[in-house]
XYZ file of C-alpha atoms in Angstrom:
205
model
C 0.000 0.000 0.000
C 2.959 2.338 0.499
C 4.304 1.710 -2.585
C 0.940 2.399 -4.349
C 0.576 5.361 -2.408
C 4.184 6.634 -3.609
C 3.641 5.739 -6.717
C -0.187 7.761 -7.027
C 2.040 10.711 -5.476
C 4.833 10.582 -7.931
C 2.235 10.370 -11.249
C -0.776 12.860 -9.402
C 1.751 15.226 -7.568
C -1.303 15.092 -5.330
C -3.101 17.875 -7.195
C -5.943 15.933 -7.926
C -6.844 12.294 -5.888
C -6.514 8.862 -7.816
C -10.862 8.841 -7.964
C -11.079 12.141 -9.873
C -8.211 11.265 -11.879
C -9.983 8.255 -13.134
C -13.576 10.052 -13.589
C -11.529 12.400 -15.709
C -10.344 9.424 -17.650
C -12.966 8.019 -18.291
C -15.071 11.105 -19.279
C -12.502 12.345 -21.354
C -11.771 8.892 -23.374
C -15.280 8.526 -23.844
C -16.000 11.783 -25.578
C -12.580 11.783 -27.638
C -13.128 8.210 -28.614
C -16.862 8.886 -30.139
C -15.292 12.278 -31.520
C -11.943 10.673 -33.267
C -14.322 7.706 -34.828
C -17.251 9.144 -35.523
C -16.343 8.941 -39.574
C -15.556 5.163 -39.063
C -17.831 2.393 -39.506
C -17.657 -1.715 -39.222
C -16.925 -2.130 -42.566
C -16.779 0.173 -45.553
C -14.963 0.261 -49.354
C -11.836 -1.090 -50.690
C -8.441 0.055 -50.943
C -6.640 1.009 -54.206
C -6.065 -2.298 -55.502
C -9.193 -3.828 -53.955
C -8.430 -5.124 -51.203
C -11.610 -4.315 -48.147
C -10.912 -2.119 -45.486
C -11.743 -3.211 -41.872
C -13.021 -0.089 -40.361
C -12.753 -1.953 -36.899
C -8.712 -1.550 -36.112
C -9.470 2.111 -37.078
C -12.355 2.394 -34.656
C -9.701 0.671 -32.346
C -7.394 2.929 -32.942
C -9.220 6.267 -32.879
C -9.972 4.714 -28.749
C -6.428 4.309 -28.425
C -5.771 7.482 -29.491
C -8.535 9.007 -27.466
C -6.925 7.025 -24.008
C -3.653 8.659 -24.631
C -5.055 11.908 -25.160
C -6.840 11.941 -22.167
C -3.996 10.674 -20.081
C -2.410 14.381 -21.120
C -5.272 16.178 -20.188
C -4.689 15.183 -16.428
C -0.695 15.774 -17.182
C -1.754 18.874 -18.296
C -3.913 19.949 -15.221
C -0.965 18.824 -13.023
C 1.781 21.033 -15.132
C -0.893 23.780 -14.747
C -0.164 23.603 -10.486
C 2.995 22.572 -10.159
C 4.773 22.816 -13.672
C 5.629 19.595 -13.974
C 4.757 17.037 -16.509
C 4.554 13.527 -15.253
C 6.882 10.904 -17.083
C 4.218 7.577 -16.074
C 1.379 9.772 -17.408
C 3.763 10.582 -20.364
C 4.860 7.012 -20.591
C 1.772 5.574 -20.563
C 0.408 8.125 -23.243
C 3.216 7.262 -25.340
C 2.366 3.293 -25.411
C -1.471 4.284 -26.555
C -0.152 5.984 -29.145
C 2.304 3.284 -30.078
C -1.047 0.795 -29.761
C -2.950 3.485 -32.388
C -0.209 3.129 -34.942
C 0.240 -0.439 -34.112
C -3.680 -0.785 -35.285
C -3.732 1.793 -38.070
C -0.484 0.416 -39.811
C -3.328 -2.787 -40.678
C -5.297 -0.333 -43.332
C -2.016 2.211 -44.198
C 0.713 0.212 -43.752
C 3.889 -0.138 -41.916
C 5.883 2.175 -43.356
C 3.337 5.637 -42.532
C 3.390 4.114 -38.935
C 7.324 3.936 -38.656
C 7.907 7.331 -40.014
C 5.526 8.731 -37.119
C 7.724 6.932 -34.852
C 11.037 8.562 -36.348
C 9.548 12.236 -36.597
C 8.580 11.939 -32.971
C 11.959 10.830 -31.800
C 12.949 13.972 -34.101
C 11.045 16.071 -32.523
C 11.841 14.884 -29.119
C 15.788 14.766 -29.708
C 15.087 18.274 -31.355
C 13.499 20.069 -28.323
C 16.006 18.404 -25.989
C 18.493 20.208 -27.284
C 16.410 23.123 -27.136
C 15.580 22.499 -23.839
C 19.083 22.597 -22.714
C 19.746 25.871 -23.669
C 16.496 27.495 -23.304
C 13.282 28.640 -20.549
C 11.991 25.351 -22.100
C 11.047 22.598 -19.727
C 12.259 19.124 -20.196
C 9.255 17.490 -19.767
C 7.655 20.099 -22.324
C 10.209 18.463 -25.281
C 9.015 14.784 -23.960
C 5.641 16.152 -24.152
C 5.927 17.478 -28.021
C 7.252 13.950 -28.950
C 4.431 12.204 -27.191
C 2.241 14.469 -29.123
C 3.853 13.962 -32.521
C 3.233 10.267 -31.891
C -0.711 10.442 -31.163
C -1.121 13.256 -34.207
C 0.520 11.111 -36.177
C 0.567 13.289 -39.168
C 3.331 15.898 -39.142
C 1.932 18.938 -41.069
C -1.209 18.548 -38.052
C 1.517 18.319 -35.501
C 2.952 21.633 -36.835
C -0.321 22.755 -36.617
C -1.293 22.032 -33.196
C 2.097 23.412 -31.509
C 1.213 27.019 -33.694
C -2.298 27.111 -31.987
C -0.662 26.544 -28.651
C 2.281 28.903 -29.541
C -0.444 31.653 -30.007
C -2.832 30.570 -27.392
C -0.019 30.595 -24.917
C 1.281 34.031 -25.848
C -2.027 35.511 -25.584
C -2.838 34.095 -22.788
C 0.565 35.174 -21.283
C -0.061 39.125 -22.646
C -3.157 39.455 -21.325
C -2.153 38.467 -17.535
C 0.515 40.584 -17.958
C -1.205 43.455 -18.771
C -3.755 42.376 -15.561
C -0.711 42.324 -13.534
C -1.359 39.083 -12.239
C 2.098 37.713 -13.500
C 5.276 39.340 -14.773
C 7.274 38.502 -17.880
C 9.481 36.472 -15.634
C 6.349 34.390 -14.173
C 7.009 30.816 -15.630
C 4.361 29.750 -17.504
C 3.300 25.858 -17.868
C 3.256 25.149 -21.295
C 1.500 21.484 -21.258
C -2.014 22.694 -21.223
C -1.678 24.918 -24.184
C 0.299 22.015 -26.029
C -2.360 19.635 -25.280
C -5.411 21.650 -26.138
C -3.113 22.762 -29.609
C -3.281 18.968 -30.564
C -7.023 18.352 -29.600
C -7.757 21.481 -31.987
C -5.732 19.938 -34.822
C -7.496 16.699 -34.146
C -10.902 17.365 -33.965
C -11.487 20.636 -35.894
C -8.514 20.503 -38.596
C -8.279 17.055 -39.120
């Protein structure tokens, strides 16, 4: 029970409890899930040379998608208190994204599937870097990576860190302008980020 405890502590950061983490879960991967395949259907069509597509593995993976998705929504509520992003709530995103690609790559192929996986680690490697020598976070470049992985597309993954570029610094003008922050004021990055790739998701997509 310790352990547990520790472990609930180290992925929460105790800003919200272990029940209302799950509610949010489960809300959240409910809606995204009917959202990402509400254009798929049991079965439908034929490829380009014929063969039928199985609109089941991408029902399966659109709820895949949806779980890792909502797994950053409560890493982004967290990095909104304490400005930290968790790395089992990253982690674990990460692996339902690997599982969406795993099940898409049955329709698309496995060659669409491994580039995702290569631009991510780009991406990632990329904003390390960055990270190093910048007000970027750490857990921000390890966020980007896990997004890139659950966009899966990498012109929609340029997309979604724009909106959240903009969002951010808007967000960040106006409270400076209230006075409620300074330009100094750290600002957590991982709910803009996440709410960027929603957007590109559901609206541009």
């Amino acid at each position: 029970m310790a352990s547990f405890g520790y472990c609930e502590y180290r992925t929460l950061r105790g800003v919200i409890s272990l029940p209302y983490a799950v509610v949010v879960f489960v809300i959240v991967s409910a809606m995204l899930g009917v959202l990402l395949s509400s254009h798929s259907c049991t079965f439908s069509g034929c490829d380009a040379v014929g063969v039928p597509i199985n609109r089941d593995d991408d029902i399966a993976s659109a709820l895949w998608r949806a779980y890792g998705c909502a797994l950053l929504v409560i890493a982004g509520r967290i990095d909104a208190c304490m400005l930290v992003l968790p790395n089992p709530l990253l982690a674990s995103s990460a692996c339902c994204a690997l599982v969406s690609l795993v099940l898409s790559s049955v329709n698309t192929g496995v060659v669409p599937a491994l580039l995702t996986v290569v631009e991510s680690s780009l991406v990632y490697i990329v904003l390390k870097q960055v990270a190093l020598h910048s007000s970027l976070g750490m857990g921000d470049a390890k966020l980007c990576g896990v997004l890139s992985l659950l966009v899966a597309d990498f012109q929609l993954f340029l997309c979604a860190m724009v909106i959240a570029i903009v969002c951010a610094g808007f967000v960040t003008i106006v409270r400076v302008i209230a006075g409620t922050i300074v330009m100094a004021t750290p600002i957590p990055l991982g709910p803009f980020l996440v709410s960027g790739a929603l957007a590109a998701l559901l609206v541009i997509r």
